[in-house]
Structures are given as C-alpha cells and as structure tokens.
Amino acid sequence: MLLTITTTHKPATDLGFLLYKHPDHLKSYDLSCGKAYVFYPQADEDICTVAVLLDIDPIALAKNSRNFSGNFALAQYVNDRPYVLSSFMSVALTKAFSTAMGGRCKNRPELVDVALPFTVTLSSVPAKGGEFIIEQLFAPLGYEIEVERHLLDEKFPDWGMSKYYKVTLTNTLKLQDLLTHLYVLLPVMDNDKHYYTGENEVQVLLDKGKTWLKDHPAKTLITNRYLRNLKSYARMVMRELNDESVEDEKELPEISPELKEKKVSLNKQRLQAVTEQLLKINARSVIDFGCGEGKLIRELLKKPQFSKILGIDVSYNELLKAKDRMHWDRMPDKKRERVELVQGSLQYCDERTLDFDAAAIIEVIEHMDADRLDSFEKIVFSYSQPIHVIITTPNSEYNVLYEGIKPGALRHNDHRFEWTRKEFKAWADKVANNHHYSVVFYDIGDEDEKLGSPTQMAVFTKQSLPANSQED
Ligand code: SAH
C-alpha cells in the first residue's frame, strides 16, 4: 500500500530537503514485518511527490506480531494488513522521516516553520466508523477531505462496498504537523495496532499530539483508540490534555454513591419525561438523534403508539451497542420492523430524517462544538423540520451540588459546554424564532430552589405558516 505526499510550494523540490531524502534516490528501510521504500514519482520546480510504499511480508507478520483476532484458523496469514495503511505505515513514517517529524532541517531550517500546500493520498485505509470518522478526525485540523469507498471486489459489484477507503487530504500546514497527524490518526482510523501499546505510548501520543491534540474536538476518541485496550492510559492522557494533574487523581473524591444513585435515577427521569412528552403530543414517528446505546428507543418500543423509530448516531460503536442491548437478533419481527438504526450526523442533511412527527435530542448538543450549533440548528429545524423537537441538556448551575465535580468543570470529558438556564433559554428562543417554532421549557430531576434542576428540557412545536409564506 502506498502513501504519497505532494507539494506545489515553489520550488517544490524543497520537499527533498525537508524530508532529508534526495529526489533522485530510492531508499529502503527494514521493518519488523517487511520493507518500506521511499521514492519520488515526480520532482520538479512546480510539483514534487514523495511516495512511501510498504511491502509487508505476511509470514514475518505472523511471526512477529501479536495474535490476530480473526475468527478463522489462518487469520494470522490471511488478513488485510499487507493491503491497507495501518499502524505499520506509522512505523514506516517515523523510520523514514524521523528528523522531519521532529521539526528539524539542517539545510533549510527556515522552511520548518512555514505552512506549505500539501496533498496526501492514502491508497486504502480501513476506517472503523466510515466517512464520518475520517471527517471527524481530519476536518477539525483544517483538511479538505475526499473519500472514495472501495468496492469489496471490482469483479463482483453485487457484493457491495468494503470497509476500505481511498482518502485524499489537502491542507496548508507545516510538514512536521502533517506527519504527526498521519502518525497518530492512521491507527486511530483503523482502530487497531499491530504492536502492544505500553506506557511509553502515552508519552509518544502526548509528544506527537503536542501542538494539536489538546484542542481537537475528537481528542477523547483519538486517545481511546490510540491507546486501545488501555483505558487507564487513555485516562492519563485525557487528564494531561485537560490540564489536570495526574497526582491529583487519587485525592479527587470518588463520585459519591449518592451521586451515582442520583445519576441513575436522573437518567430514568429524563427518559420518562421525554417519553411523556412524546405521548402527550401524540407522536407516532420519532427520530432519536444521537441515540447512543438506544436507551430512549428501548423505552419507546414498549409503547405500540410509536410505530416508526429512527435512531441515528455518528458513532458506529454506539449503534452496535444499541443493537446488542436491544437483542436485535432475537427481537420479534413485528417489533424490529418499527425501528431503524443508522449512522449519521446532525451536521449533514439526511433524507432519512424527513417527515417525522418528532425528534428527541437527549444530552447531545453539549457534545458538539459551539461553532457547530448553527449548522445543527439548520439541519434539525430547517431541513428535517419534525413537528416537535425535544432537546435536553445539563443545567450547569446545578453542578456545584455534585461533590465529584470541581468548580467550573464540566460533567463529562466530552462535553464542549454546559449552559445555565438563561443561556439555554436564550439559544432555544432564538432557534424557535428563526424557524417558526414555539418553545416551552421544563426541569428534569430534583429541583433546587435557587439552582434549578440538573437537566433542562425544551419542547419545540412547529407553528403553521400562513399560506404563501416560506421559510428562508
Ligand atoms: N441520547 C443518548 C446518548 C447521549 S451521549 C442518551 O441520552 O443516552 C451523546 C451521543 O451523541 C453520543 O452517542 C454521540 O456519539 C452522539 N453525537 C455527538 N455528536 C453527534 C453528531 N454530530 N451527530 C450525531 N450524533 C452525535
């Protein structure tokens, strides 16, 4: 498999200096599981492309790597690794380009800190979670992304699509940043690593992600996938990125049993409150946007009134969990016909979300970057336009009553913001006003006289428009 990096910086052959690789030479590197070759298919003043070709030896792979988790006896020998870009390519990149990745260049030091135009092509990447994951990982870093999904077998198009993608990334940035992005994000896309992830990987991740990981909206996903199977290490990195001292951890009060108890019942109360609203407004078809592991869907399935339920989530893993919790394979056909679970994002128009009576968006908006809220608003209220929209989100004023939360901290690592009641109301009123909806607010959970309840809920209802008027 092949990775190419092209620049149109003038003179483009400066790339050779930056990478410490002469454009006229072919270099090869021995890896534990094969060989990497570095060469330049094109190198002139206007355009320069460097290619890294990995030639994996499946026998060496079987001898050197940890066991494959494939589900048949020869999985060690017969697998996709020789044909995809994975953690092997990350290793090849550090071997071949370690100086450039470290931000050093003896002959052209002035170039190291210059943002240059680059286009990267990745011939075949396995992306667990599909296009959405690729987008989630690279878009926040400023890349323009083109994704083409490979057919499972070109000779047999009926077999459908594979889980492999050709990805083209374009951006203007420092070469060092480009290389560290690729180094970290290739195994993250794949959600696999060929080597054991030990404690020094924590440092590697913090070093390689030094300039960009902290502000990356998907830093939790990146950290968890990069340090796969090592949750305690992943937590270490998240604390570091969130500027929390690791030593502090032991002294942090555990979430009190009382809070755990409260949390459980708050979840229940929330689901109950949303279900009650959906019954009250007599909804029959409901979208659960950001359905997660499908708690609301399981609740709605108990009531025959809800004849069409669409669960959407950006996370493929959450959808798998949802299916698992619902016992999808054992569900009676009649019940299963009422539900559909699909991967999708609240940031994109999706025809499958049209013509619903109601949408529930429970504890989701606070997981979105604040600058994505405008597009979220357009997608839900202007494109999908269900008759009713129910949104719940934490009330940040209430946080001081939680023992386990430091002052000013958020309730969850992945929350991007939490709103006071005033902030939520201001946003919801503006949304309702922009899109001809009315909105009513409710509190969910134990109420404090001054601070309100832990969860706040807004129920929006579409207003019928006078004839001839149209939303813009
Ligand atoms: N509604 C569920 C899950 C809440 S957690 C419940 O109440 O239990 C937030 C969920 O929103 C996660 O599953 C996350 O994957 C999903 N999510 C976050 N951003 C999203 C987006 N832009 N589009 C779709 N789902 C999103």
Coordinates of C-alpha atoms and ligand atoms in Angstrom, one line a residue:
M1 CA 0.0 0.0 0.0
L2 CA 1.0 3.4 -0.8
L3 CA 1.0 6.9 0.8
T4 CA 2.0 9.9 -1.2
I5 CA 2.7 13.5 -0.2
T6 CA 2.7 16.2 -2.9
T7 CA 3.5 19.8 -2.6
T8 CA 3.2 22.7 -5.1
H9 CA 5.3 25.0 -3.0
K10 CA 7.9 26.8 -5.2
P11 CA 10.5 25.3 -5.6
A12 CA 8.6 22.1 -4.9
T13 CA 11.9 20.1 -4.6
D14 CA 12.4 21.8 -1.2
L15 CA 10.4 18.8 0.0
G16 CA 13.6 16.7 -0.5
F17 CA 15.5 19.0 1.9
L18 CA 12.7 18.9 4.4
L19 CA 12.5 15.1 4.4
Y20 CA 16.2 14.6 4.2
K21 CA 15.6 12.4 1.1
H22 CA 17.2 13.2 -2.3
P23 CA 14.5 13.2 -5.0
D24 CA 16.8 11.1 -7.3
H25 CA 17.4 8.3 -4.8
L26 CA 15.4 5.3 -3.8
K27 CA 15.7 4.5 -0.1
S28 CA 14.5 1.3 1.7
Y29 CA 14.0 0.6 5.3
D30 CA 13.8 -2.8 7.1
L31 CA 10.8 -3.1 9.4
S32 CA 9.9 -6.0 11.6
C33 CA 7.3 -7.2 9.2
G34 CA 8.6 -6.2 5.8
K35 CA 10.2 -3.3 4.0
A36 CA 9.3 0.3 3.3
Y37 CA 10.5 2.1 0.2
V38 CA 10.7 5.9 -0.2
F39 CA 10.9 7.4 -3.7
Y40 CA 9.8 10.4 -5.7
P41 CA 7.4 9.6 -8.7
Q42 CA 7.7 13.3 -9.6
A43 CA 10.1 16.0 -8.6
D44 CA 10.5 19.3 -10.4
E45 CA 10.2 23.0 -9.6
D46 CA 6.4 23.1 -9.7
I47 CA 5.4 19.8 -8.2
C48 CA 7.1 17.3 -6.0
T49 CA 5.6 14.0 -4.8
V50 CA 7.2 11.6 -2.3
A51 CA 5.8 8.1 -2.0
V52 CA 6.1 5.6 0.8
L53 CA 5.4 2.1 -0.3
L54 CA 5.1 -0.7 2.3
D55 CA 5.8 -4.2 1.3
I56 CA 4.6 -6.4 4.1
D57 CA 5.7 -9.9 4.3
P58 CA 2.7 -11.9 5.7
I59 CA 5.0 -14.7 7.1
A60 CA 7.1 -12.2 9.0
L61 CA 3.9 -10.6 10.1
A62 CA 2.6 -13.8 11.5
K63 CA 5.9 -14.5 13.3
N64 CA 6.4 -11.1 14.8
S65 CA 3.0 -9.6 15.6
R66 CA 0.7 -10.2 18.4
N67 CA -2.0 -12.8 17.6
F68 CA -4.6 -11.8 15.2
S69 CA -8.1 -11.8 16.5
G70 CA -9.5 -13.1 13.2
N71 CA -12.2 -15.7 13.5
F72 CA -10.6 -18.5 11.5
A73 CA -7.5 -20.6 11.9
L74 CA -5.4 -19.0 9.2
A75 CA -6.3 -15.4 10.1
Q76 CA -2.7 -14.8 11.1
Y77 CA -1.6 -15.5 7.5
V78 CA -4.6 -14.4 5.6
N79 CA -5.7 -10.9 6.6
D80 CA -5.9 -7.4 5.2
R81 CA -2.7 -6.0 6.8
P82 CA -0.5 -6.2 3.7
Y83 CA -3.0 -4.3 1.6
V84 CA -4.0 -1.4 3.9
L85 CA -2.5 1.6 5.6
S86 CA -2.4 1.0 9.3
S87 CA 0.0 1.3 12.3
F88 CA 2.7 -0.3 10.1
M89 CA 2.7 2.9 8.0
S90 CA 3.0 5.0 11.1
V91 CA 6.1 3.0 12.0
A92 CA 7.5 3.4 8.4
L93 CA 6.9 7.2 8.7
T94 CA 8.9 7.5 11.9
K95 CA 11.7 5.4 10.5
A96 CA 11.9 7.2 7.2
F97 CA 11.1 10.8 8.3
S98 CA 12.1 11.0 11.9
T99 CA 14.1 14.2 11.5
A100 CA 11.2 16.0 9.7
M101 CA 8.7 14.7 12.2
G102 CA 10.9 16.1 15.0
G103 CA 10.8 19.5 13.2
R104 CA 14.5 19.7 12.2
C105 CA 16.1 20.5 8.8
K106 CA 19.8 21.4 8.6
N107 CA 19.9 22.7 5.1
R108 CA 16.7 24.7 5.0
P109 CA 15.9 25.5 8.7
E110 CA 13.8 28.4 7.7
L111 CA 11.3 26.1 6.0
V112 CA 10.5 24.1 9.1
D113 CA 8.0 26.6 10.4
V114 CA 6.5 27.5 7.1
A115 CA 3.0 26.3 6.2
L116 CA 3.2 24.7 2.8
P117 CA 0.5 23.4 0.5
F118 CA 0.3 19.6 0.7
T119 CA -1.9 16.9 -0.7
V120 CA -1.8 13.4 0.8
T121 CA -3.2 10.3 -0.8
L122 CA -3.8 7.2 1.2
S123 CA -4.5 4.4 -1.2
S124 CA -6.5 2.2 1.1
V125 CA -7.4 2.8 4.8
P126 CA -9.7 0.7 6.9
A127 CA -11.8 3.2 8.7
K128 CA -13.9 1.9 11.5
G129 CA -16.9 4.2 11.5
G130 CA -16.6 5.1 7.9
E131 CA -16.6 8.5 6.3
F132 CA -17.8 10.2 9.4
I133 CA -14.8 9.1 11.4
I134 CA -12.4 10.3 8.7
E135 CA -14.2 13.6 8.6
Q136 CA -14.3 13.9 12.4
L137 CA -10.6 13.2 12.6
F138 CA -9.2 15.4 9.8
A139 CA -11.7 18.3 9.3
P140 CA -11.0 20.0 12.6
L141 CA -7.3 20.1 11.6
G142 CA -8.2 22.1 8.6
Y143 CA -8.0 19.4 5.9
E144 CA -10.2 19.3 2.8
I145 CA -11.2 15.7 2.5
E146 CA -12.1 13.5 -0.4
V147 CA -13.2 10.0 0.4
E148 CA -13.8 7.2 -2.0
R149 CA -15.1 3.9 -0.7
H150 CA -13.6 0.8 -2.4
L151 CA -15.8 -2.0 -3.7
L152 CA -15.4 -5.3 -1.9
D153 CA -14.4 -6.8 -5.3
E154 CA -14.5 -4.9 -8.5
K155 CA -15.3 -8.1 -10.4
F156 CA -18.4 -8.7 -8.3
P157 CA -20.0 -5.3 -7.7
D158 CA -23.1 -7.1 -6.3
W159 CA -21.1 -8.0 -3.2
G160 CA -21.3 -4.3 -2.2
M161 CA -18.8 -2.0 -0.6
S162 CA -15.8 -2.8 1.5
K163 CA -14.7 -1.1 4.8
Y164 CA -11.7 0.4 2.9
Y165 CA -11.4 3.9 1.7
K166 CA -9.2 5.9 -0.6
V167 CA -8.6 9.2 1.1
T168 CA -7.2 12.4 -0.3
L169 CA -6.3 15.2 2.2
T170 CA -5.4 18.7 1.2
N171 CA -4.2 21.4 3.6
T172 CA -1.6 24.1 4.0
L173 CA 0.5 23.4 7.1
K174 CA 3.9 22.7 8.4
L175 CA 5.3 19.3 7.2
Q176 CA 6.0 18.3 10.8
D177 CA 2.3 18.8 11.7
L178 CA 1.2 16.8 8.6
L179 CA 3.5 13.9 9.6
T180 CA 2.4 13.8 13.2
H181 CA -1.3 13.9 12.2
L182 CA -0.7 10.9 9.9
Y183 CA 1.4 9.1 12.5
V184 CA -1.4 9.3 15.1
L185 CA -4.5 9.2 13.0
L186 CA -3.7 6.2 10.7
P187 CA -4.0 3.7 13.5
V188 CA -6.9 5.7 15.0
M189 CA -8.9 5.4 11.8
D190 CA -8.2 1.7 11.7
N191 CA -8.9 1.3 15.4
D192 CA -6.1 -1.3 15.6
K193 CA -2.4 -1.5 16.3
H194 CA 0.0 -4.3 15.4
Y195 CA 2.1 -3.8 18.5
Y196 CA 1.4 -3.9 22.2
T197 CA 0.6 -0.5 23.5
G198 CA 2.7 0.1 26.6
E199 CA 3.1 3.0 28.9
N200 CA 5.6 4.8 26.7
E201 CA 2.9 5.1 24.1
V202 CA 1.3 7.7 26.4
Q203 CA 4.4 9.8 26.0
V204 CA 4.5 9.2 22.3
L205 CA 0.9 10.3 21.9
L206 CA 1.4 13.4 24.0
D207 CA 4.6 14.3 22.1
K208 CA 3.2 13.7 18.6
G209 CA -0.1 15.4 19.5
K210 CA 1.7 18.2 21.4
T211 CA 0.6 21.1 19.1
W212 CA -2.9 19.9 18.1
L213 CA -4.5 17.2 20.2
K214 CA -5.5 19.3 23.1
D215 CA -7.9 21.4 21.0
H216 CA -9.1 18.6 18.8
P217 CA -12.8 18.1 19.3
A218 CA -12.4 14.3 18.9
K219 CA -9.5 14.1 21.4
T220 CA -11.3 11.5 23.6
L221 CA -12.0 9.2 20.6
I222 CA -8.4 9.7 19.4
T223 CA -6.9 8.9 22.7
N224 CA -9.1 5.9 23.4
R225 CA -8.5 4.4 20.0
Y226 CA -4.8 5.2 20.0
L227 CA -4.4 3.6 23.4
R228 CA -6.8 0.8 22.6
N229 CA -7.5 -1.6 25.4
L230 CA -5.6 0.5 27.9
K231 CA -8.3 2.6 29.5
S232 CA -6.2 3.7 32.4
Y233 CA -3.5 5.1 30.0
A234 CA -6.2 6.8 28.0
R235 CA -7.4 8.5 31.1
M236 CA -3.9 9.6 31.9
V237 CA -3.7 11.4 28.5
M238 CA -7.1 13.0 28.9
R239 CA -6.1 14.4 32.2
E240 CA -2.9 15.8 30.7
L241 CA -4.7 17.3 27.8
N242 CA -7.3 18.8 30.1
D243 CA -4.5 20.3 32.3
E244 CA -5.4 18.1 35.3
S245 CA -2.5 17.0 37.4
V246 CA -2.1 13.2 37.4
E247 CA -1.0 13.2 41.0
D248 CA -4.3 14.9 42.0
E249 CA -6.2 11.9 40.8
K250 CA -6.0 9.8 43.9
E251 CA -7.1 12.7 46.0
L252 CA -10.1 13.5 43.9
P253 CA -13.2 12.5 45.7
E254 CA -14.7 9.5 44.1
I255 CA -18.2 10.2 42.8
S256 CA -20.2 9.6 45.9
P257 CA -22.6 6.6 46.0
E258 CA -25.3 9.2 46.5
L259 CA -24.4 10.9 43.2
K260 CA -24.2 7.6 41.4
E261 CA -27.7 6.8 42.7
K262 CA -28.9 10.2 41.7
K263 CA -27.3 9.7 38.2
V264 CA -29.2 6.5 37.6
S265 CA -32.4 7.9 38.6
L266 CA -31.8 11.1 36.7
N267 CA -31.3 9.0 33.5
K268 CA -34.6 7.4 34.2
Q269 CA -36.3 10.6 35.0
R270 CA -35.1 12.1 31.7
L271 CA -36.3 9.2 29.6
Q272 CA -39.6 9.3 31.4
A273 CA -40.0 13.0 30.9
V274 CA -39.2 12.7 27.2
T275 CA -41.5 9.7 26.7
E276 CA -44.3 11.5 28.4
Q277 CA -43.9 14.5 26.1
L278 CA -43.9 12.3 23.1
L279 CA -47.1 10.6 24.2
K280 CA -48.7 13.9 25.0
I281 CA -48.0 15.3 21.6
N282 CA -49.3 12.1 20.1
A283 CA -46.2 11.4 18.1
R284 CA -46.1 8.2 16.1
S285 CA -42.9 8.6 14.2
V286 CA -39.8 9.6 16.2
I287 CA -36.2 10.3 15.4
D288 CA -33.8 9.8 18.3
F289 CA -30.9 12.0 17.2
G290 CA -27.6 11.0 18.9
C291 CA -29.4 7.9 20.2
G292 CA -26.2 6.4 21.7
E293 CA -26.8 3.0 23.1
G294 CA -30.5 3.3 22.4
K295 CA -31.9 3.9 25.9
L296 CA -34.8 6.0 24.7
I297 CA -35.5 3.7 21.8
R298 CA -35.9 0.7 24.2
E299 CA -38.3 2.8 26.2
L300 CA -40.4 3.8 23.1
L301 CA -40.5 0.2 21.9
K302 CA -42.6 -0.6 25.0
K303 CA -45.4 1.6 23.7
P304 CA -47.1 0.4 20.5
Q305 CA -48.1 4.0 19.6
F306 CA -44.5 4.6 18.4
S307 CA -44.8 2.8 15.1
K308 CA -41.7 4.3 13.4
I309 CA -38.5 4.9 15.3
L310 CA -35.3 6.1 13.7
G311 CA -32.1 6.0 15.8
I312 CA -29.2 8.0 14.4
D313 CA -25.7 8.3 15.9
V314 CA -22.4 9.4 14.5
S315 CA -20.7 6.6 16.4
Y316 CA -20.8 3.2 14.8
N317 CA -19.7 1.7 18.1
E318 CA -22.7 3.2 19.9
L319 CA -25.0 1.8 17.3
L320 CA -23.5 -1.7 17.7
K321 CA -24.0 -1.4 21.5
A322 CA -27.6 -0.3 20.9
K323 CA -28.3 -3.3 18.7
D324 CA -26.7 -5.5 21.3
R325 CA -28.7 -4.0 24.2
M326 CA -31.9 -4.4 22.2
H327 CA -31.1 -8.1 21.5
W328 CA -31.6 -7.2 17.8
D329 CA -31.2 -10.7 16.5
R330 CA -33.7 -12.2 18.9
M331 CA -36.3 -9.3 18.5
P332 CA -39.6 -10.4 17.2
D333 CA -40.0 -9.2 13.5
K334 CA -43.0 -7.1 14.4
K335 CA -41.0 -5.1 16.9
R336 CA -37.9 -4.9 14.8
E337 CA -39.9 -3.5 11.8
R338 CA -40.7 -0.4 13.9
V339 CA -37.0 0.5 14.4
E340 CA -34.2 1.5 12.2
L341 CA -30.7 2.3 13.4
V342 CA -28.4 4.3 11.1
Q343 CA -25.1 6.0 11.2
G344 CA -25.5 9.7 10.5
S345 CA -24.6 13.1 11.7
L346 CA -26.5 16.1 13.0
Q347 CA -24.3 18.2 10.8
Y348 CA -25.5 16.9 7.5
C349 CA -28.8 16.9 5.5
D350 CA -30.0 13.3 5.5
E351 CA -33.2 12.4 3.6
R352 CA -33.9 9.6 6.0
T353 CA -34.8 12.2 8.7
L354 CA -37.6 13.8 6.7
D355 CA -41.3 13.6 7.6
F356 CA -41.2 12.7 11.3
D357 CA -43.7 13.8 13.9
A358 CA -41.0 14.4 16.5
A359 CA -37.3 14.3 17.2
A360 CA -35.7 13.7 20.6
I361 CA -32.1 15.0 21.1
I362 CA -31.2 13.9 24.5
E363 CA -27.9 15.1 26.1
V364 CA -26.3 15.5 22.7
I365 CA -25.9 19.3 22.0
E366 CA -23.3 19.7 24.7
H367 CA -21.2 17.2 22.8
M368 CA -21.0 19.5 19.8
D369 CA -18.5 22.3 19.4
A370 CA -20.3 25.6 20.0
D371 CA -19.4 26.7 16.4
R372 CA -21.3 23.7 15.0
L373 CA -24.6 24.7 16.7
D374 CA -25.6 26.9 13.8
S375 CA -25.4 24.1 11.3
F376 CA -27.1 21.8 13.8
E377 CA -29.9 24.3 14.1
K378 CA -30.4 24.4 10.3
I379 CA -30.3 20.7 9.9
V380 CA -32.9 20.0 12.5
F381 CA -35.2 22.9 12.3
S382 CA -34.9 24.0 8.7
Y383 CA -34.1 20.7 6.9
S384 CA -35.7 17.8 8.8
Q385 CA -38.3 20.0 10.4
P386 CA -40.2 17.5 12.5
I387 CA -43.4 18.9 14.1
H388 CA -41.9 18.6 17.6
V389 CA -38.3 18.7 18.7
I390 CA -37.4 17.8 22.3
I391 CA -33.9 18.8 23.5
T392 CA -32.4 18.1 26.8
T393 CA -29.1 19.3 28.1
P394 CA -27.4 19.8 31.6
N395 CA -28.1 22.8 33.6
S396 CA -24.6 24.0 34.6
E397 CA -25.8 26.0 37.6
Y398 CA -26.6 22.7 39.3
N399 CA -23.0 21.3 39.0
V400 CA -22.0 22.9 42.4
L401 CA -24.2 20.4 44.1
Y402 CA -22.3 17.5 42.7
E403 CA -19.5 16.5 45.1
G404 CA -17.3 14.9 42.4
I405 CA -17.2 17.9 40.1
K406 CA -14.5 20.5 40.6
P407 CA -15.7 24.1 40.5
G408 CA -16.0 25.3 36.8
A409 CA -15.5 21.8 35.5
L410 CA -18.0 20.0 33.1
R411 CA -19.9 16.9 34.0
H412 CA -18.3 14.8 31.2
N413 CA -14.9 14.7 29.5
D414 CA -16.5 15.0 26.1
H415 CA -18.8 18.0 26.9
R416 CA -17.8 21.1 25.0
F417 CA -20.0 23.4 27.0
E418 CA -22.8 23.3 29.6
W419 CA -25.4 26.1 29.8
T420 CA -27.1 27.9 32.6
R421 CA -30.9 28.1 32.3
K422 CA -30.6 31.6 31.0
E423 CA -28.1 30.6 28.3
F424 CA -30.2 27.6 27.2
K425 CA -33.4 29.7 27.1
A426 CA -31.7 32.5 25.0
W427 CA -30.4 29.9 22.5
A428 CA -33.7 28.0 22.3
D429 CA -35.8 31.2 22.0
K430 CA -33.6 32.3 19.1
V431 CA -33.9 29.0 17.4
A432 CA -37.7 28.9 17.8
N433 CA -37.9 32.4 16.5
N434 CA -35.7 31.7 13.5
H435 CA -37.7 28.7 12.3
H436 CA -41.3 29.4 13.3
Y437 CA -41.5 27.1 16.3
S438 CA -42.9 27.8 19.7
V439 CA -40.9 26.5 22.7
V440 CA -41.8 25.6 26.3
F441 CA -39.2 24.7 29.0
Y442 CA -39.2 22.0 31.6
D443 CA -37.0 21.0 34.5
I444 CA -36.0 17.4 35.0
G445 CA -34.7 15.9 38.2
D446 CA -34.6 17.0 41.8
E447 CA -35.1 20.7 41.9
D448 CA -33.0 23.1 44.0
E449 CA -34.8 26.3 44.8
K450 CA -32.0 28.6 43.6
L451 CA -30.1 26.4 41.1
G452 CA -33.0 24.7 39.3
S453 CA -32.8 21.0 38.2
P454 CA -29.9 19.0 36.9
T455 CA -31.4 18.6 33.4
Q456 CA -33.2 21.2 31.4
M457 CA -35.6 20.3 28.5
A458 CA -37.0 22.4 25.7
V459 CA -40.0 21.2 23.7
F460 CA -40.4 23.0 20.4
T461 CA -43.6 22.8 18.3
K462 CA -43.8 23.9 14.7
Q463 CA -46.2 26.7 14.0
S464 CA -48.3 26.5 10.9
L465 CA -47.2 29.2 8.5
P466 CA -49.7 31.5 6.8
A467 CA -50.4 30.4 3.2
N468 CA -47.7 31.5 0.6
S469 CA -45.0 32.1 3.2
Q470 CA -41.9 30.0 3.2
E471 CA -39.0 29.7 5.5
D472 CA -35.8 31.1 4.1
Ligands
SAH1 N1 -29.1 10.3 23.6 C1 -28.3 9.3 24.3 C2 -26.8 9.5 24.2 C3 -26.3 10.7 24.7 S1 -24.5 10.8 24.6 C4 -28.8 9.1 25.7 O1 -29.4 10.0 26.3 O2 -28.4 8.1 26.3 C5 -24.3 11.8 23.1 C6 -24.4 11.0 21.8 O3 -24.5 11.9 20.7 C7 -23.3 10.1 21.6 O4 -23.7 8.8 21.3 C8 -22.6 10.7 20.4 O5 -22.0 9.7 19.5 C9 -23.7 11.4 19.7 N2 -23.3 12.5 18.8 C10 -22.4 13.5 19.1 N3 -22.3 14.4 18.1 C11 -23.2 13.9 17.1 C12 -23.5 14.4 15.8 N4 -22.9 15.5 15.3 N5 -24.4 13.7 15.1 C13 -24.9 12.6 15.6 N6 -24.7 12.1 16.8 C14 -23.8 12.8 17.6

